N, CA, C and O of each residue as an XYZ file, in Angstrom:
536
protein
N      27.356     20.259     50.038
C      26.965     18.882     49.879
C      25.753     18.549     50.739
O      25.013     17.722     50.205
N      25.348     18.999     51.983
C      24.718     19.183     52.697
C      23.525     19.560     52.657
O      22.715     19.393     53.568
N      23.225     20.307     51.201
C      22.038     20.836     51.110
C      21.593     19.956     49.896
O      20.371     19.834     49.808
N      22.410     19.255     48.848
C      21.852     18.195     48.455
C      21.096     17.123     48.728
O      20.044     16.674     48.274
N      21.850     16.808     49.561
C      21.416     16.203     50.571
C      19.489     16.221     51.089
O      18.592     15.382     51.009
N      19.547     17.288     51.476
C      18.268     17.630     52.173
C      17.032     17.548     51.168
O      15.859     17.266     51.411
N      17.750     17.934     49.772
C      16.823     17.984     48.289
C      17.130     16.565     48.341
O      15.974     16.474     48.754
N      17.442     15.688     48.330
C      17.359     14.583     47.812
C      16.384     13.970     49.009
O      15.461     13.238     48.653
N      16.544     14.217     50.241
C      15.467     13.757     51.462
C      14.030     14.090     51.401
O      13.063     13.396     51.715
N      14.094     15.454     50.868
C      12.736     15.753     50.279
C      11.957     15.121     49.245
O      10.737     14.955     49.259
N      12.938     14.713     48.161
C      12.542     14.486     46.943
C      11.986     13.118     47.336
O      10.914     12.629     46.978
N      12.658     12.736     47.917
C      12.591     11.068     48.271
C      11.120     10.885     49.420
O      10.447      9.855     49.455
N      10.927     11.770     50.042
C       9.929     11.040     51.154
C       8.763     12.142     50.369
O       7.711     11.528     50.194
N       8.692     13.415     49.922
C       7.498     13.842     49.890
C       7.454     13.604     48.376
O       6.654     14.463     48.003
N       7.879     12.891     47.233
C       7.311     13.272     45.895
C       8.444     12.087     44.781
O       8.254     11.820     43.594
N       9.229     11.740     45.406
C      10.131     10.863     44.297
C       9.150      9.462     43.909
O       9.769      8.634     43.241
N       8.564      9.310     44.042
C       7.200      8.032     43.495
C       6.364      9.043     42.916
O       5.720      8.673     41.935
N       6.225     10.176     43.271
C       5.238     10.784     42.642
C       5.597     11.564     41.185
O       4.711     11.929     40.412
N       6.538     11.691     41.023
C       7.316     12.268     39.966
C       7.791     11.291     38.978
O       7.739     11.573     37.781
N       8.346      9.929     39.471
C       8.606      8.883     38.559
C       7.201      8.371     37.811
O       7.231      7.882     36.682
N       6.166      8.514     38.450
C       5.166      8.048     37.987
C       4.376      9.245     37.175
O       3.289      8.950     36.678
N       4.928     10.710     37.009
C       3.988     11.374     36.424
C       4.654     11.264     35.076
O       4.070     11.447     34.007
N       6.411     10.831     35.271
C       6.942     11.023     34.209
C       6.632      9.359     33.481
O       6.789      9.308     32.261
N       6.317      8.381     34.015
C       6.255      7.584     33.436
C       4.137      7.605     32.369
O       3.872      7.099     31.278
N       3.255      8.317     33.249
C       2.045      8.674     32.759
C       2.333      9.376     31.271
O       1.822      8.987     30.221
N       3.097     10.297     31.384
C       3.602     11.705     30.632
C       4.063     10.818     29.139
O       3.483     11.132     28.100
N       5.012      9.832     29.115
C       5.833      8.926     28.002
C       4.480      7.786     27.791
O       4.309      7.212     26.716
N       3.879      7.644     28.586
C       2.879      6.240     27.922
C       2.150      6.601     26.203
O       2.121      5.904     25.189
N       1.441      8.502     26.591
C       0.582      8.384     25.159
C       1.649      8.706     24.398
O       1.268      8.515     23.244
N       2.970      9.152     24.375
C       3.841      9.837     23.625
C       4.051      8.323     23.067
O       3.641      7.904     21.985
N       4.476      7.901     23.637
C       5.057      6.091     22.953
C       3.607      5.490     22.095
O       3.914      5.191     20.941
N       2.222      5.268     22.380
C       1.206      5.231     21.878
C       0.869      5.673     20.574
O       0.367      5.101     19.606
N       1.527      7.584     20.917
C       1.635      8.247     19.360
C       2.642      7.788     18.631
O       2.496      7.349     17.490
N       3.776      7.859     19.265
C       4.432      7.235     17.799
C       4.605      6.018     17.757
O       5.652      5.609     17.256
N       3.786      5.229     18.187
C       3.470      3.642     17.311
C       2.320      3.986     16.219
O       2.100      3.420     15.149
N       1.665      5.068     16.804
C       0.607      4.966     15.843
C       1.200      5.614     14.310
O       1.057      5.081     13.210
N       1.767      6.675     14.555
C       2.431      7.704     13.566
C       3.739      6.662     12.978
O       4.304      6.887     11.908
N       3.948      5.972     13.517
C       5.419      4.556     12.403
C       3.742      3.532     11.595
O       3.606      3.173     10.425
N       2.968      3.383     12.517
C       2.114      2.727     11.652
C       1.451      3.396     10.330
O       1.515      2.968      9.178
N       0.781      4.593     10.819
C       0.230      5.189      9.471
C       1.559      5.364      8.603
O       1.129      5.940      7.603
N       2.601      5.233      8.467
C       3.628      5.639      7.465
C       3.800      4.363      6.607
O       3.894      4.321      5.380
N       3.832      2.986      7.775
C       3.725      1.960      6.979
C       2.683      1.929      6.298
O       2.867      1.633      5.118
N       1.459      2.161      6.662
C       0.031      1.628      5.678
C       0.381      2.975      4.658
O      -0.017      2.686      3.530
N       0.907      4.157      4.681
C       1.025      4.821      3.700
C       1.790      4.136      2.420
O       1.490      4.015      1.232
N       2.650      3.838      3.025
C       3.893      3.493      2.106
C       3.083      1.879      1.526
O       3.261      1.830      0.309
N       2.582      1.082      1.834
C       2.052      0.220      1.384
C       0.919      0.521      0.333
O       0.666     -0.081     -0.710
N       0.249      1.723      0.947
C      -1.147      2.364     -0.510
C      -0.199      3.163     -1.315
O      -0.621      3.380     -2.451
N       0.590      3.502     -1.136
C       1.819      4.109     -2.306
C       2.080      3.026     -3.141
O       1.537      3.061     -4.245
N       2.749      2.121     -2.885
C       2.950      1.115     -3.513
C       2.137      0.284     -4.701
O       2.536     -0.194     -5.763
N       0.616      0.320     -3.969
C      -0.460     -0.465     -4.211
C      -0.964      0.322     -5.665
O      -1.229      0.024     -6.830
N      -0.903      1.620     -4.711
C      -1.560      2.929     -6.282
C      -0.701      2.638     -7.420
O      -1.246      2.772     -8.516
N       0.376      2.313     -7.414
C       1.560      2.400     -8.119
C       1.618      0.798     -9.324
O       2.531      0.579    -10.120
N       0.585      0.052     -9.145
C       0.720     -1.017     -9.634
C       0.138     -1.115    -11.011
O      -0.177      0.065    -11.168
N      -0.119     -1.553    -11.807
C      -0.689     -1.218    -12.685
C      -1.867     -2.411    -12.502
O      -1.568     -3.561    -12.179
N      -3.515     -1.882    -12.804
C      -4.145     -2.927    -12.658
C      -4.610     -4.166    -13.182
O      -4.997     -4.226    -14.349
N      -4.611     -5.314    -12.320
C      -4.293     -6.950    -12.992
C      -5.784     -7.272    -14.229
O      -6.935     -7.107    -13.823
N      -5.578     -7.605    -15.295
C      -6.905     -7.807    -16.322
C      -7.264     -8.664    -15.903
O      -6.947     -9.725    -16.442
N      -8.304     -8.684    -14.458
C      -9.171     -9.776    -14.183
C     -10.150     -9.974    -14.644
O     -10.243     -9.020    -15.417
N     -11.192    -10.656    -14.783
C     -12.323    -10.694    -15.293
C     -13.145    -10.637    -13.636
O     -12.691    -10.750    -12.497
N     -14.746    -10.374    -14.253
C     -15.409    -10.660    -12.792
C     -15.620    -12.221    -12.298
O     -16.041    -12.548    -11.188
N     -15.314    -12.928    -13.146
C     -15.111    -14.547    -12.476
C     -14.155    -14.457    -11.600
O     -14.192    -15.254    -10.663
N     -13.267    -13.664    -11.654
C     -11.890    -13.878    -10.941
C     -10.793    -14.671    -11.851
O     -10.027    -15.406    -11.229
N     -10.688    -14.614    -12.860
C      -9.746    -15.736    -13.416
C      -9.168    -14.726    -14.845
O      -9.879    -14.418    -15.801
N      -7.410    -14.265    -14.617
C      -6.976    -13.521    -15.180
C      -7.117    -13.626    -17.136
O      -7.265    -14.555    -17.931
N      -6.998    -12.376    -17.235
C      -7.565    -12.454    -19.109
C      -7.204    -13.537    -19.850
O      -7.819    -14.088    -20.763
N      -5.454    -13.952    -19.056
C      -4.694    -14.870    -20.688
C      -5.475    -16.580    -20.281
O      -4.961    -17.575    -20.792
N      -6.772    -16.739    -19.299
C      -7.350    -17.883    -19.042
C      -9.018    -17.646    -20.306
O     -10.015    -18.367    -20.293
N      -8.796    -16.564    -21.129
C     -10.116    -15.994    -21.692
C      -9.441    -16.040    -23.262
O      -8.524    -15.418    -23.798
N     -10.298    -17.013    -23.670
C      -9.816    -17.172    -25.524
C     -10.001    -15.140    -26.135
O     -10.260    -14.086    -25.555
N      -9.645    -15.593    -27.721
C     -10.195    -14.379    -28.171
C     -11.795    -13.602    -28.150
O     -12.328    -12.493    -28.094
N     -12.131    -15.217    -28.247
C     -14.232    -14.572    -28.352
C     -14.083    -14.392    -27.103
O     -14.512    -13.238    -27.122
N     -13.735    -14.630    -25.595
C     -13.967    -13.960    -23.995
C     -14.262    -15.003    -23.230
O     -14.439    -14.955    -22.012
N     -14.347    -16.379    -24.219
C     -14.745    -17.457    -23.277
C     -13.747    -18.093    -22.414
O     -12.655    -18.414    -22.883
N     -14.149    -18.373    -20.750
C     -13.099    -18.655    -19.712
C     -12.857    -20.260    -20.032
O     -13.673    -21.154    -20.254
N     -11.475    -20.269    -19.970
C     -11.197    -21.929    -19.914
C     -10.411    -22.555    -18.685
O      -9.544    -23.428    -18.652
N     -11.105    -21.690    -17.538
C     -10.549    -22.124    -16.114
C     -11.406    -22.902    -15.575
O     -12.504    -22.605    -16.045
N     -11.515    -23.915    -14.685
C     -12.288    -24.597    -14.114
C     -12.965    -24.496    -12.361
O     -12.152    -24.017    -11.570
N     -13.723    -24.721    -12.026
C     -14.373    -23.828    -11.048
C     -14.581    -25.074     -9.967
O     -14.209    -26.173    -10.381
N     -15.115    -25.020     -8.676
C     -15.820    -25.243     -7.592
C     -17.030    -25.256     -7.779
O     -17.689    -24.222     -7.667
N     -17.879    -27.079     -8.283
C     -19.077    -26.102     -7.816
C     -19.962    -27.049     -6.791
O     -20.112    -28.271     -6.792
N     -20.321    -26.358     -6.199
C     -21.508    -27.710     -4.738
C     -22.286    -28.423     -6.446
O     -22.321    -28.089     -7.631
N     -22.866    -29.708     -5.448
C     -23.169    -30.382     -6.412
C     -24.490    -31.125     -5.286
O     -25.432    -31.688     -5.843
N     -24.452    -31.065     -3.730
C     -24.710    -31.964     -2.979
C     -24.684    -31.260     -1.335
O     -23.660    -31.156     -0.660
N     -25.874    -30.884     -0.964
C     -26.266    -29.670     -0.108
C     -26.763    -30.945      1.013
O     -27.369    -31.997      0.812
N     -26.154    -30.259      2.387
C     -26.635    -30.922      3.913
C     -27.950    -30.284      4.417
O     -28.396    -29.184      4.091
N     -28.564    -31.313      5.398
C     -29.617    -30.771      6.019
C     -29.546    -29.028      6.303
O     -30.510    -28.290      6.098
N     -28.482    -28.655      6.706
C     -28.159    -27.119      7.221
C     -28.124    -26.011      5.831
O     -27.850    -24.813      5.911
N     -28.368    -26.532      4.955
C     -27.572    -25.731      3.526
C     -26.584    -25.451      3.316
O     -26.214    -24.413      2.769
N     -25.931    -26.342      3.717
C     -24.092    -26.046      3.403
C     -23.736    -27.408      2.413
O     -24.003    -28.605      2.518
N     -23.015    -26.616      1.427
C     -22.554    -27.960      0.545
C     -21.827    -29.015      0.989
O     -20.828    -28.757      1.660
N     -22.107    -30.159      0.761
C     -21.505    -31.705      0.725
C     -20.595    -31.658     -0.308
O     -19.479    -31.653      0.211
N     -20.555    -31.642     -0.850
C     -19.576    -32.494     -2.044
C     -19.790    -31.142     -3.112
O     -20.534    -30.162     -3.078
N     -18.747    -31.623     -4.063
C     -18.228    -30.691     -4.721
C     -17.483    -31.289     -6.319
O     -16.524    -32.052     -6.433
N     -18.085    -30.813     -7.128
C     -17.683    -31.082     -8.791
C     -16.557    -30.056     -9.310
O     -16.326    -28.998     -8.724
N     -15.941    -30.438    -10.365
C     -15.053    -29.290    -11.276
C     -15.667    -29.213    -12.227
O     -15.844    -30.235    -12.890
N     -16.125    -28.179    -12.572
C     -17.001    -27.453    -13.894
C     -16.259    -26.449    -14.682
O     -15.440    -25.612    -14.302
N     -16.687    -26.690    -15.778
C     -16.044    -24.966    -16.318
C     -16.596    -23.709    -16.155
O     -17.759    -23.330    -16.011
N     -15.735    -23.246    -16.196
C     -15.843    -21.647    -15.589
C     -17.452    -20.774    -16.162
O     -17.521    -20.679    -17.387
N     -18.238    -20.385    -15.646
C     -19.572    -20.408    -16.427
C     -19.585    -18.584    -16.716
O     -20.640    -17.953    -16.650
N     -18.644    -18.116    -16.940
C     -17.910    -16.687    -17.324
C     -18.317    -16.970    -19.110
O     -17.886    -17.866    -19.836
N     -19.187    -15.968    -19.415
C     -18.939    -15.574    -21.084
C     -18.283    -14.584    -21.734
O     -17.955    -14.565    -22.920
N     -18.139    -13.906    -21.045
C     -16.835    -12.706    -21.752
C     -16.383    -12.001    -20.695
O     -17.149    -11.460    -19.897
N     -14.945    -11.949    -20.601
C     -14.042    -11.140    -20.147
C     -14.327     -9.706    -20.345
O     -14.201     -9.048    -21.378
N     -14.825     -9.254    -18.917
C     -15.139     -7.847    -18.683
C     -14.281     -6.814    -17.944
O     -14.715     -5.682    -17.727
N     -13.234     -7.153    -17.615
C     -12.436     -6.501    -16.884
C     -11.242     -5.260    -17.231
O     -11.771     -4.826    -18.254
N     -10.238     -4.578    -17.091
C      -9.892     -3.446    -17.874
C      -8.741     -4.271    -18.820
O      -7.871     -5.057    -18.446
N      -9.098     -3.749    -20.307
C      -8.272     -3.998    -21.413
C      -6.734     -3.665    -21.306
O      -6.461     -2.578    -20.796
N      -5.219     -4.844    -21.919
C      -4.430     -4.007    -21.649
C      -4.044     -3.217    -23.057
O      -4.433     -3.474    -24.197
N      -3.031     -2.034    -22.540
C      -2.967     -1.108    -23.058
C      -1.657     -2.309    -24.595
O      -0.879     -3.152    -24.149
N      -1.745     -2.083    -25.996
C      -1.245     -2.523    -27.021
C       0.727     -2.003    -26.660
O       0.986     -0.877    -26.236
N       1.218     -2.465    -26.781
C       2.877     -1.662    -26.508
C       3.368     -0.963    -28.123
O       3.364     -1.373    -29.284
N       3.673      0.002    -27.587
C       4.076      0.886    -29.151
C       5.177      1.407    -28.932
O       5.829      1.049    -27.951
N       5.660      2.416    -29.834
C       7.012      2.636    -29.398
C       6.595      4.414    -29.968
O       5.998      4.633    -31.022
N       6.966      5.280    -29.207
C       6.763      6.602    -29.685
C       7.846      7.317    -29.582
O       8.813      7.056    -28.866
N       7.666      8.538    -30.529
C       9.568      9.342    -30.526
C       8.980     10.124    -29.602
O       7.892     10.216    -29.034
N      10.356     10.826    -29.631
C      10.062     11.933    -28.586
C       9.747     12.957    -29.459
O      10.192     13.024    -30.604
N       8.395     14.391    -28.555
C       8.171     14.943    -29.008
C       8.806     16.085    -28.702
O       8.237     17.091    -29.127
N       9.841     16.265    -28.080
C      10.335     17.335    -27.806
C      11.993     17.027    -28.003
O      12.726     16.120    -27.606
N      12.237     18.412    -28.931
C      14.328     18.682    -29.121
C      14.809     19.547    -28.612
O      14.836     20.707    -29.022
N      15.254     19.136    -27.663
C      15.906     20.207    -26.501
C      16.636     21.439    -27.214
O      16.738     22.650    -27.012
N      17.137     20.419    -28.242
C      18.437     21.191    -29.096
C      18.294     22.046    -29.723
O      19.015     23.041    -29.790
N      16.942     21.726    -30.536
C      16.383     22.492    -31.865
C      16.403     24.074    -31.443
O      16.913     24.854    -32.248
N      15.784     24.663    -30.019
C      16.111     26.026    -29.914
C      17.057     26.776    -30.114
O      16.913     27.890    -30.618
N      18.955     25.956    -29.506
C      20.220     26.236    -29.483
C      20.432     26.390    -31.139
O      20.598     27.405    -31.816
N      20.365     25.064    -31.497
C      20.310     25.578    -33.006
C      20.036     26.918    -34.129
O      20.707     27.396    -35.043
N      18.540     27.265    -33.472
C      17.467     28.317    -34.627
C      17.524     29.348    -34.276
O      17.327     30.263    -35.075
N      17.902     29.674    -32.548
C      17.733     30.961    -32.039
C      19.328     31.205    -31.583
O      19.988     30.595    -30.742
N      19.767     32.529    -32.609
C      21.424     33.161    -32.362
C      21.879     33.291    -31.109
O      22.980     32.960    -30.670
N      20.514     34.043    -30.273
C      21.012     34.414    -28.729
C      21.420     32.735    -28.037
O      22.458     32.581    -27.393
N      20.823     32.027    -28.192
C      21.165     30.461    -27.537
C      21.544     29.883    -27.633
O      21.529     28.884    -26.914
N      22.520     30.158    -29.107
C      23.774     29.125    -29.669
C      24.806     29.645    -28.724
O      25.158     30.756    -28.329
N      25.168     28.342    -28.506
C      26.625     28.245    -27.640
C      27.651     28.163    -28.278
O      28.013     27.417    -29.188
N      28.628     29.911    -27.145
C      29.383     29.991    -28.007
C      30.662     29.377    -27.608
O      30.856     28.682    -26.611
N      31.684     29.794    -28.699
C      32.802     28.889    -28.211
C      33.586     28.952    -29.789
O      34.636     28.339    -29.982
């Protein structure tokens, strides 16, 4: 017990601050890394997500397709300055229509209904070795 003792007297006057603090240096970038490494997983998992969306038929006005008749003309109404300050920043402000002439943005795809092109079965059927027997 005695010689514990003496390790613990040592530890304590020549190096126990010095050791708590190398171990606390040692955990700072480790904790650093994995905040950073939980973060990139979130922004992963968020561009996973994002890729995964199918993309919205905006037009370049900004104002989604079903706001765009059949000919492409926008029937959304807009922001527009009307009434500019000494500085060039607009005063006042009108509602105009959307000054968009055709909807340029990606077409959506028509919904159809397709068979399948493949019969699992049809081989079991045609080929003797693959009929199941029984």
């Amino acid at each position: 017990m005695s010689t514990w003792l003496w390790v613990l007297f040592f530890v304590v006057v020549f190096g126990g601050g010095g050791i708590g603090e190398r171990a606390r240096r040692a955990l700072r970038p480790r904790h650093a890394r994995r905040l950073e490494l939980t973060e990139a997983k979130a922004r992963g998992e968020r561009e996973r997500r994002e890729a995964a969306r199918p993309p919205e038929p905006v037009c370049g006005c900004g104002h989604h397709l079903a706001t765009h008749d059949e000919d492409g003309h926008c029937h959304e109404t807009v922001r527009a300055a009307v009434a500019w300050g000494a500085d060039d920043k607009p005063e006042r402000y009108e509602a105009r229509d959307c000054p968009c002439q055709r909807h340029v943005g990606p077409e959506l795809l028509p919904l159809t209904f397709a068979q399948e092109l493949t019969d699992l079965d049809h081989r079991a059927r045609t080929d003797p070795e693959r009929r199941p027997r029984g």
